[in-house]
mmCIF file with all atom_site columns, C-alpha atoms in Angstrom:
data_model
loop_
_atom_site.group_PDB
_atom_site.id
_atom_site.type_symbol
_atom_site.label_atom_id
_atom_site.label_alt_id
_atom_site.label_comp_id
_atom_site.label_asym_id
_atom_site.label_entity_id
_atom_site.label_seq_id
_atom_site.pdbx_PDB_ins_code
_atom_site.Cartn_x
_atom_site.Cartn_y
_atom_site.Cartn_z
_atom_site.occupancy
_atom_site.B_iso_or_equiv
_atom_site.pdbx_formal_charge
_atom_site.auth_seq_id
_atom_site.auth_comp_id
_atom_site.auth_asym_id
_atom_site.auth_atom_id
_atom_site.pdbx_PDB_model_num
ATOM 1  C CA . MET A 1 1  ? 49.796  77.952  89.053 1.00 58.00 ? 1  MET A CA 1
ATOM 2  C CA . ALA A 1 2  ? 51.291  81.227  90.443 1.00 60.00 ? 2  ALA A CA 1
ATOM 3  C CA . THR A 1 3  ? 54.585  81.612  92.183 1.00 64.00 ? 3  THR A CA 1
ATOM 4  C CA . PHE A 1 4  ? 55.722  84.311  94.484 1.00 60.00 ? 4  PHE A CA 1
ATOM 5  C CA . ASP A 1 5  ? 59.197  85.807  94.878 1.00 59.00 ? 5  ASP A CA 1
ATOM 6  C CA . ILE A 1 6  ? 59.931  85.928  98.605 1.00 63.00 ? 6  ILE A CA 1
ATOM 7  C CA . THR A 1 7  ? 63.494  87.313  98.403 1.00 64.00 ? 7  THR A CA 1
ATOM 8  C CA . LEU A 1 8  ? 64.221  90.654  99.921 1.00 60.00 ? 8  LEU A CA 1
ATOM 9  C CA . THR A 1 9  ? 66.007  92.067  96.841 1.00 59.00 ? 9  THR A CA 1
ATOM 10 C CA . THR A 1 10 ? 64.367  93.430  93.735 1.00 59.00 ? 10 THR A CA 1
ATOM 11 C CA . TYR A 1 11 ? 65.128  91.970  90.269 1.00 59.00 ? 11 TYR A CA 1
ATOM 12 C CA . GLY A 1 12 ? 68.381  93.237  88.821 1.00 57.00 ? 12 GLY A CA 1
ATOM 13 C CA . SER A 1 13 ? 69.852  94.651  92.010 1.00 61.00 ? 13 SER A CA 1
ATOM 14 C CA . ALA A 1 14 ? 72.903  93.087  93.555 1.00 66.00 ? 14 ALA A CA 1
ATOM 15 C CA . THR A 1 15 ? 72.914  92.019  97.163 1.00 83.00 ? 15 THR A CA 1
ATOM 16 C CA . PHE A 1 16 ? 75.304  93.562  99.581 1.00 84.00 ? 16 PHE A CA 1
ATOM 17 C CA . ALA A 1 17 ? 77.498  90.419  99.624 1.00 84.00 ? 17 ALA A CA 1
ATOM 18 C CA . GLY A 1 18 ? 77.551  90.493  95.811 1.00 85.00 ? 18 GLY A CA 1
ATOM 19 C CA . ARG A 1 19 ? 78.728  94.061  95.803 1.00 87.00 ? 19 ARG A CA 1
ATOM 20 C CA . VAL A 1 20 ? 81.449  93.346  98.407 1.00 88.00 ? 20 VAL A CA 1
ATOM 21 C CA . ALA A 1 21 ? 82.602  90.286  96.464 1.00 89.00 ? 21 ALA A CA 1
ATOM 22 C CA . ALA A 1 22 ? 82.726  92.373  93.237 1.00 89.00 ? 22 ALA A CA 1
ATOM 23 C CA . TYR A 1 23 ? 84.702  95.096  95.001 1.00 92.00 ? 23 TYR A CA 1
ATOM 24 C CA . PHE A 1 24 ? 87.341  92.661  96.242 1.00 93.00 ? 24 PHE A CA 1
ATOM 25 C CA . GLY A 1 25 ? 87.397  90.891  92.909 1.00 93.00 ? 25 GLY A CA 1
ATOM 26 C CA . ASN A 1 26 ? 88.062  94.223  91.101 1.00 94.00 ? 26 ASN A CA 1
ATOM 27 C CA . LEU A 1 27 ? 90.671  95.076  93.708 1.00 95.00 ? 27 LEU A CA 1
ATOM 28 C CA . SER A 1 28 ? 92.527  91.837  93.310 1.00 94.00 ? 28 SER A CA 1
ATOM 29 C CA . ALA A 1 29 ? 92.369  92.188  89.503 1.00 94.00 ? 29 ALA A CA 1
ATOM 30 C CA . ALA A 1 30 ? 93.841  95.705  89.739 1.00 95.00 ? 30 ALA A CA 1
ATOM 31 C CA . LEU A 1 31 ? 96.654  94.433  92.059 1.00 96.00 ? 31 LEU A CA 1
ATOM 32 C CA . ILE A 1 32 ? 97.406  91.561  89.691 1.00 95.00 ? 32 ILE A CA 1
ATOM 33 C CA . ALA A 1 33 ? 97.593  93.931  86.696 1.00 94.00 ? 33 ALA A CA 1
ATOM 34 C CA . TRP A 1 34 ? 99.796  96.325  88.600 1.00 95.00 ? 34 TRP A CA 1
ATOM 35 C CA . ASN A 1 35 ? 102.181 93.526  89.645 1.00 96.00 ? 35 ASN A CA 1
ATOM 36 C CA . ASP A 1 36 ? 102.309 92.136  86.043 1.00 95.00 ? 36 ASP A CA 1
ATOM 37 C CA . ALA A 1 37 ? 103.218 95.633  84.759 1.00 95.00 ? 37 ALA A CA 1
ATOM 38 C CA . ARG A 1 38 ? 105.891 96.015  87.453 1.00 96.00 ? 38 ARG A CA 1
ATOM 39 C CA . VAL A 1 39 ? 107.490 92.594  86.681 1.00 96.00 ? 39 VAL A CA 1
ATOM 40 C CA . THR A 1 40 ? 107.434 93.372  82.920 1.00 94.00 ? 40 THR A CA 1
ATOM 41 C CA . ARG A 1 41 ? 108.948 96.823  83.438 1.00 96.00 ? 41 ARG A CA 1
ATOM 42 C CA . ASN A 1 42 ? 111.704 95.406  85.620 1.00 96.00 ? 42 ASN A CA 1
ATOM 43 C CA . ALA A 1 43 ? 112.462 92.592  83.202 1.00 96.00 ? 43 ALA A CA 1
ATOM 44 C CA . LEU A 1 44 ? 112.742 94.954  80.172 1.00 95.00 ? 44 LEU A CA 1
ATOM 45 C CA . ASN A 1 45 ? 114.847 97.407  82.123 1.00 96.00 ? 45 ASN A CA 1
ATOM 46 C CA . THR A 1 46 ? 117.386 94.739  82.836 1.00 96.00 ? 46 THR A CA 1
ATOM 47 C CA . LEU A 1 47 ? 117.954 94.074  79.153 1.00 95.00 ? 47 LEU A CA 1
ATOM 48 C CA . THR A 1 48 ? 120.770 95.754  77.257 1.00 95.00 ? 48 THR A CA 1
ATOM 49 C CA . ASP A 1 49 ? 120.040 98.124  74.438 1.00 94.00 ? 49 ASP A CA 1
ATOM 50 C CA . ARG A 1 50 ? 121.257 95.427  72.010 1.00 96.00 ? 50 ARG A CA 1
ATOM 51 C CA . GLU A 1 51 ? 118.829 92.850  73.521 1.00 96.00 ? 51 GLU A CA 1
ATOM 52 C CA . LEU A 1 52 ? 115.957 95.346  73.324 1.00 95.00 ? 52 LEU A CA 1
ATOM 53 C CA . GLU A 1 53 ? 116.826 95.999  69.705 1.00 95.00 ? 53 GLU A CA 1
ATOM 54 C CA . ASP A 1 54 ? 116.720 92.285  68.969 1.00 96.00 ? 54 ASP A CA 1
ATOM 55 C CA . ILE A 1 55 ? 113.084 92.165  70.102 1.00 94.00 ? 55 ILE A CA 1
ATOM 56 C CA . GLY A 1 56 ? 112.240 95.363  68.226 1.00 94.00 ? 56 GLY A CA 1
ATOM 57 C CA . LEU A 1 57 ? 112.193 97.820  71.073 1.00 94.00 ? 57 LEU A CA 1
ATOM 58 C CA . ILE A 1 58 ? 114.074 100.809 72.281 1.00 94.00 ? 58 ILE A CA 1
ATOM 59 C CA . ARG A 1 59 ? 114.391 101.885 75.887 1.00 94.00 ? 59 ARG A CA 1
ATOM 60 C CA . GLY A 1 60 ? 111.775 104.603 75.397 1.00 92.00 ? 60 GLY A CA 1
ATOM 61 C CA . ASP A 1 61 ? 109.188 101.974 74.325 1.00 92.00 ? 61 ASP A CA 1
ATOM 62 C CA . ILE A 1 62 ? 109.177 100.182 77.662 1.00 94.00 ? 62 ILE A CA 1
ATOM 63 C CA . GLU A 1 63 ? 106.428 102.310 79.283 1.00 93.00 ? 63 GLU A CA 1
ATOM 64 C CA . ALA A 1 64 ? 104.235 101.956 76.172 1.00 93.00 ? 64 ALA A CA 1
ATOM 65 C CA . VAL A 1 65 ? 104.668 98.229  76.264 1.00 92.00 ? 65 VAL A CA 1
ATOM 66 C CA . VAL A 1 66 ? 103.945 98.029  79.970 1.00 92.00 ? 66 VAL A CA 1
ATOM 67 C CA . SER A 1 67 ? 100.798 100.136 79.707 1.00 89.00 ? 67 SER A CA 1
ATOM 68 C CA . GLY A 1 68 ? 99.511  98.195  76.697 1.00 83.00 ? 68 GLY A CA 1
ATOM 69 C CA . ARG A 1 69 ? 99.681  101.024 74.175 1.00 77.00 ? 69 ARG A CA 1
#
């Protein structure tokens, strides 16, 4: 028995709604990552040098920690 594909899209291509959803999903993921980095940076900047030393950091390491390096 044969079947026919009657959808308007070709195999492997995303629909417009799928592309829009992926765009907003990526946008929200980027905003969440930016906010997490901002919160982490602010929290580390409020620590004293002694407190940073206790966790094995110096003030110059904050950006590297925030950016994930």
